[in-house]
Amino acid sequence: MSAPTLSTGKASAPPPGHHPRPTGPASAREEFVRALRRNVTAHGFLIGAVLCFSFFSWYPMVREFVLAFQKTENGETTWAGWSNLSYVFNDPAFWQAWRNTALFTVLALLLGFAVPFVVAVVLNEFRHAQGYLRLLVYLPVMLPPVASVLLFKYFYDPGYGLFNRILEFLHLPAQQWLQDPGTSMLSVVIASTWMNMGGATLIYLAALQGIPGELYEAAELDGAGLLRKIWHVTIPQTRLILSLLLLMQIIATMQVFTEPFLLTNGAGPEGSTTTVVYLIYQYAFNFNNYGGAAALGLLLLVVLAGFSAVYVRLSRSSED
Amino acid sequence: MRSAGFRRTRRASAAAVVTALALTALASCGTSSSGDGNDDSGSGSSDPSAPLDPKAKVTLTIDCMPPAAKAAELREWNEDVKTFNKKYPNVRIDGKSTPGQCLEPPRFTAMLKGKSQPDVFYAYFTDLQQVLDNDGAVDISAYVNDTSVPALKDIQPQVLDVARKDGKLYALPTSNYTMGLMINRKLFTQAGLDPDKPPVTWEEVRAASKKIAGLGKGVAGFGEYSAGNNGGWHFTATQYGLGGDVVDASGKKAAFNDDKGKQVLQQLHDMRWKDDSMGQTQLLKWGDLQKQIATDKLGMFLAAPDDITYMVQQLGAKYENFGMGPIPGAGGTLFGGNNYMIKKGSSPDKIKAAVAWLNFQNLTPEKGQFDWGRRKADNLPVGLPQPNFFTGESKTADDAERVANATMPVENFKAFMDNPVQGKAEPPKAQEIYKILDNAMSAVLTNKDADIDKLLDTAEQQVNQVLANQ
């Protein structure tokens, strides 16, 4: 770490027009106080933010880290070393939860990444009523998640649900949707994609609209059709936004909790929708095992930190 | 021009000041939440057996005071406080009302962890270990005796045992339940079954379920949970009903991978897939079956009597429409309930005042919660078979009062009342075991081809792992 290079005023000759202070050269302290004074309002705002962050984010994070290595039993808190981690690794639900989370992430990316992109490309082609269309696409995001989930719960109901009615109408066999371990996760992902795609679509749309029109004109002059235009102009031009959103979606989908928790009451058939965050919730609030919850949270943090590092790197290169 | 180094230093110093301020603010926040009644005064005797010093001023914070929405209950609470204060004018009762359920596990967990529980706090029977792990409750053995709690000798020993750990008493019960078979009388009658004779074996349950489902219109004969750890909880109750167990006597090994465990899963699988009498929607948890039976879409499910209160008060059902029989098999039944504990660190005076209040409001026949005449006048439910933790004289007296003031047809619960089944506490590490058994329950109810032997083997291994991890 470099040494502070704070000015001591040792060799400073007063600049022309500067009135010398009666007490002699300014000390480091005075300099600091003056610096503070100059930005009183800014520091006022800063204190509020720092208080909020330290109380609601940083302190809990530190606490979580400590908890991950502690055990509380019969009123005594002791250091547990790696035992919480080994407990978590030995939990029969551990690998299942990671597998489910990975499956959710992959499915959510296939659907949740591609569908909004296609929707944005289509939207971008419309010259009229784009404002209304954007609103329509964004509406589901504004619905409270519980309302959306409830809606999908009715759609998926094997007895009376809309989806099975449609299948019936098309003379196709009825599905168990959320209630079959084979289809439960896909059903969750479909609902989740519908609920969340509005935001991603708008970001893609903004990126698409940032592409200079000349590029398309040039491509058209060269005889490119729609697909070639997308392949040679749209995708290369939005590559960075695409990769940033991809990472953001990986980070977000790996923390999925609400949808499986509400749609399948947590674990789903044979535990097929137990996610890592749901397992953390169970440890903490059903089993009273804070240590285990914190340890698992830490593992998730490590994995997400890896993705975040890539994200930071990518967003830096986008600034350049 | 200032150097970059200077800028960085200035920023760092400002951050240091801000952080210091933040920490000071946090530290001052921390001290305000300890919440021990700081207006306590006087120096009461620290001898637990001595009565409460009338000169000692004590304030008791107590949770689970009825919320304003429950007007009648709140009025009764306030009356009780007034009556109590006639005898103990020095004790101030500071009730904290809780909307919804008295105890939601996430909130309870946070409260214990933050040591912000009231002086006298509500807990489920299964919460004792969690409370002790967090050093949350005081040992009240020395304070509870025949003088401070006159009906003590009449409380069922097994109920008090739940409140004990290593021979020390940590709680006083306020309510308890045993599980039985809840039936919908209207659907029973429609299906040509006798609602006064609920099925007593699983063969009878299966036959009745088929008949009720035969009514059509989306009516299910029998319903069962399979999510939110409730599936495992009901597996346990069913297994107890068959005379089986979930964990062996040592508490170290799973004990459900046997003929009885197989029967539990097989009969559910057959009712779901062979008879198609359990409806199509599964992965249900607490609250779902109550809604179905309250709207006449479900014939039977395993339940505790207080589910009826919920169905009538929250879901608009009618008392007359329900009845209860003993749990099928009657080889044993799961029992549970709730109690009050006293916060660790409370002064002897506070503990004495708390015991006096709990005795007055919850453990004295004809007073407080057992004042059935008043409950009837306030239009509250009277006649449900719980709380039922008394034996002997107290029980006889209370039962007579209850019947005399009943606000519902008590004969609908006759089959349940006349055939009491031995209650059995929940297994150690209950929620973790329930989570594992949820998988087995959801498997047989959602997968037609579920392999029951394999499910039990897997669950057994996993439960053994959980028990070894204790």
CSV table of C-alpha atoms in Angstrom, one decimal, chain A residues 2 4-7 31-32 35-36 38-39 43 46-47 50-51 54-55 59 63 67 71-77 86-87 89-93 96 153 157-160 164 176 178-181 261 263-272 274 278-279 281-290, chain B residues 2-3 5-6 8-10 13-15 17-19 21-23 25-26 29 105-107 109-110 112-113 129-135 165 217-219 226-229 272-273 280-285 288 297 429 431-433 435-436 438-439 442-443 445-447 450 455 462 465-466 469-470:
chain,number,residue,atom,x,y,z
A,2,SER,CA,1.4,3.4,-0.9
A,4,PRO,CA,-0.2,8.9,2.1
A,5,THR,CA,1.1,11.9,0.3
A,6,LEU,CA,-1.0,14.4,2.3
A,7,SER,CA,0.5,17.9,2.1
A,31,GLU,CA,-6.8,20.7,5.6
A,32,PHE,CA,-9.1,17.7,6.3
A,35,ALA,CA,-12.1,19.4,2.7
A,36,LEU,CA,-15.1,18.1,4.7
A,38,ARG,CA,-16.4,22.2,1.2
A,39,ASN,CA,-18.7,19.2,0.6
A,43,HIS,CA,-21.2,14.1,3.0
A,46,LEU,CA,-23.1,10.0,2.0
A,47,ILE,CA,-23.7,9.4,5.7
A,50,VAL,CA,-23.3,4.5,4.4
A,51,LEU,CA,-25.6,4.0,7.4
A,54,SER,CA,-23.7,-0.8,6.8
A,55,PHE,CA,-26.8,-1.7,8.7
A,59,TYR,CA,-23.0,-5.9,8.7
A,63,ARG,CA,-22.3,-11.6,10.3
A,67,LEU,CA,-22.0,-17.5,11.5
A,71,LYS,CA,-22.3,-23.3,16.1
A,72,THR,CA,-24.9,-22.4,18.7
A,73,GLU,CA,-26.0,-25.2,21.0
A,74,ASN,CA,-27.6,-25.0,24.4
A,75,GLY,CA,-27.0,-21.3,24.6
A,76,GLU,CA,-23.3,-21.6,23.8
A,77,THR,CA,-21.7,-20.2,20.7
A,86,SER,CA,-19.2,-30.6,5.9
A,87,TYR,CA,-22.7,-30.7,7.3
A,89,PHE,CA,-22.0,-31.2,1.9
A,90,ASN,CA,-23.4,-34.3,3.6
A,91,ASP,CA,-26.9,-33.2,3.3
A,92,PRO,CA,-28.7,-35.5,0.9
A,93,ALA,CA,-30.5,-32.5,-0.6
A,96,GLN,CA,-30.0,-32.2,-5.7
A,153,LYS,CA,-50.9,-22.0,-10.4
A,157,ASP,CA,-53.8,-27.1,-12.2
A,158,PRO,CA,-54.1,-30.7,-13.5
A,159,GLY,CA,-57.8,-30.8,-12.8
A,160,TYR,CA,-59.2,-27.5,-13.8
A,164,ASN,CA,-54.9,-28.8,-19.7
A,176,GLN,CA,-49.2,-33.0,-14.6
A,178,LEU,CA,-45.9,-28.8,-11.7
A,179,GLN,CA,-46.8,-32.1,-10.1
A,180,ASP,CA,-44.6,-34.4,-12.2
A,181,PRO,CA,-40.9,-34.5,-11.2
A,261,PHE,CA,-41.4,-21.5,-3.3
A,263,LEU,CA,-45.6,-22.6,-7.3
A,264,THR,CA,-44.6,-25.9,-5.8
A,265,ASN,CA,-44.7,-25.0,-2.1
A,266,GLY,CA,-40.9,-25.2,-1.9
A,267,ALA,CA,-39.5,-28.6,-2.7
A,268,GLY,CA,-41.8,-29.8,-5.5
A,269,PRO,CA,-42.5,-33.4,-6.3
A,270,GLU,CA,-39.7,-35.6,-4.9
A,271,GLY,CA,-37.7,-32.5,-4.2
A,272,SER,CA,-37.4,-31.7,-7.9
A,274,THR,CA,-35.6,-27.5,-4.3
A,278,TYR,CA,-34.7,-22.5,-0.8
A,279,LEU,CA,-32.4,-24.9,1.0
A,281,TYR,CA,-34.2,-20.8,3.8
A,282,GLN,CA,-35.0,-24.2,5.1
A,283,TYR,CA,-31.8,-24.5,7.1
A,284,ALA,CA,-32.4,-21.1,8.8
A,285,PHE,CA,-36.1,-21.0,9.4
A,286,ASN,CA,-37.2,-24.6,9.5
A,287,PHE,CA,-34.3,-26.3,11.0
A,288,ASN,CA,-32.9,-23.5,13.2
A,289,ASN,CA,-29.5,-24.3,11.7
A,290,TYR,CA,-28.0,-20.8,11.1
B,2,ARG,CA,-3.7,18.2,-6.7
B,3,SER,CA,-2.2,14.8,-7.1
B,5,GLY,CA,-2.7,10.5,-4.2
B,6,PHE,CA,-4.1,13.4,-2.3
B,8,ARG,CA,-7.5,9.3,-2.7
B,9,THR,CA,-6.3,10.0,0.9
B,10,ARG,CA,-9.0,12.7,1.4
B,13,SER,CA,-10.3,9.9,5.6
B,14,ALA,CA,-13.9,11.1,4.8
B,15,ALA,CA,-14.9,7.4,4.6
B,17,VAL,CA,-15.2,9.5,9.6
B,18,VAL,CA,-18.4,8.4,8.0
B,19,THR,CA,-17.8,4.8,9.0
B,21,LEU,CA,-20.2,7.7,12.7
B,22,ALA,CA,-22.1,4.8,11.3
B,23,LEU,CA,-20.7,2.4,13.9
B,25,ALA,CA,-25.1,5.0,15.4
B,26,LEU,CA,-25.3,1.2,15.2
B,29,CYS,CA,-29.2,1.2,18.2
B,105,PRO,CA,-41.2,-19.7,12.5
B,106,PRO,CA,-39.1,-17.2,10.5
B,107,ARG,CA,-40.1,-14.4,12.8
B,109,THR,CA,-36.2,-17.6,14.8
B,110,ALA,CA,-35.2,-14.0,14.1
B,112,LEU,CA,-34.7,-15.5,19.4
B,113,LYS,CA,-31.5,-14.8,17.5
B,129,GLN,CA,-34.5,-27.2,21.8
B,130,GLN,CA,-34.3,-24.1,19.6
B,131,VAL,CA,-35.1,-21.8,22.5
B,132,LEU,CA,-32.5,-23.5,24.7
B,133,ASP,CA,-29.9,-23.4,21.9
B,134,ASN,CA,-30.4,-19.7,21.8
B,135,ASP,CA,-30.3,-19.4,25.6
B,165,LYS,CA,-35.2,-30.8,29.4
B,217,LYS,CA,-67.9,-32.6,-9.4
B,218,GLY,CA,-64.3,-32.5,-8.3
B,219,VAL,CA,-65.0,-33.9,-4.8
B,226,SER,CA,-47.0,-33.5,0.5
B,227,ALA,CA,-45.2,-30.2,0.7
B,228,GLY,CA,-43.8,-27.6,3.1
B,229,ASN,CA,-42.6,-30.4,5.5
B,272,ARG,CA,-54.5,-41.6,-5.5
B,273,TRP,CA,-53.9,-43.8,-8.6
B,280,GLN,CA,-55.6,-34.5,-8.9
B,281,THR,CA,-54.0,-31.5,-7.3
B,282,GLN,CA,-51.2,-32.5,-4.9
B,283,LEU,CA,-48.2,-30.9,-3.3
B,284,LEU,CA,-50.6,-29.4,-0.7
B,285,LYS,CA,-49.5,-27.9,2.6
B,288,ASP,CA,-55.0,-26.2,1.4
B,297,LYS,CA,-64.8,-30.5,-1.9
B,429,LYS,CA,-34.9,-33.2,14.5
B,431,GLN,CA,-38.5,-30.7,10.6
B,432,GLU,CA,-35.4,-32.2,9.0
B,433,ILE,CA,-37.0,-35.6,9.0
B,435,LYS,CA,-38.4,-32.6,4.8
B,436,ILE,CA,-37.0,-36.0,3.8
B,438,ASP,CA,-42.0,-35.0,2.2
B,439,ASN,CA,-40.2,-36.5,-0.8
B,442,SER,CA,-44.9,-36.3,-2.9
B,443,ALA,CA,-43.5,-39.2,-4.8
B,445,LEU,CA,-49.0,-38.8,-4.8
B,446,THR,CA,-47.5,-37.4,-8.0
B,447,ASN,CA,-45.7,-40.4,-9.6
B,450,ALA,CA,-43.2,-44.6,-7.6
B,455,LEU,CA,-38.3,-44.4,-1.5
B,462,GLN,CA,-31.1,-39.8,4.7
B,465,GLN,CA,-27.6,-39.3,8.3
B,466,VAL,CA,-29.5,-36.4,9.8
B,469,ASN,CA,-25.3,-35.3,12.3
B,470,GLN,CA,-26.9,-34.2,15.6
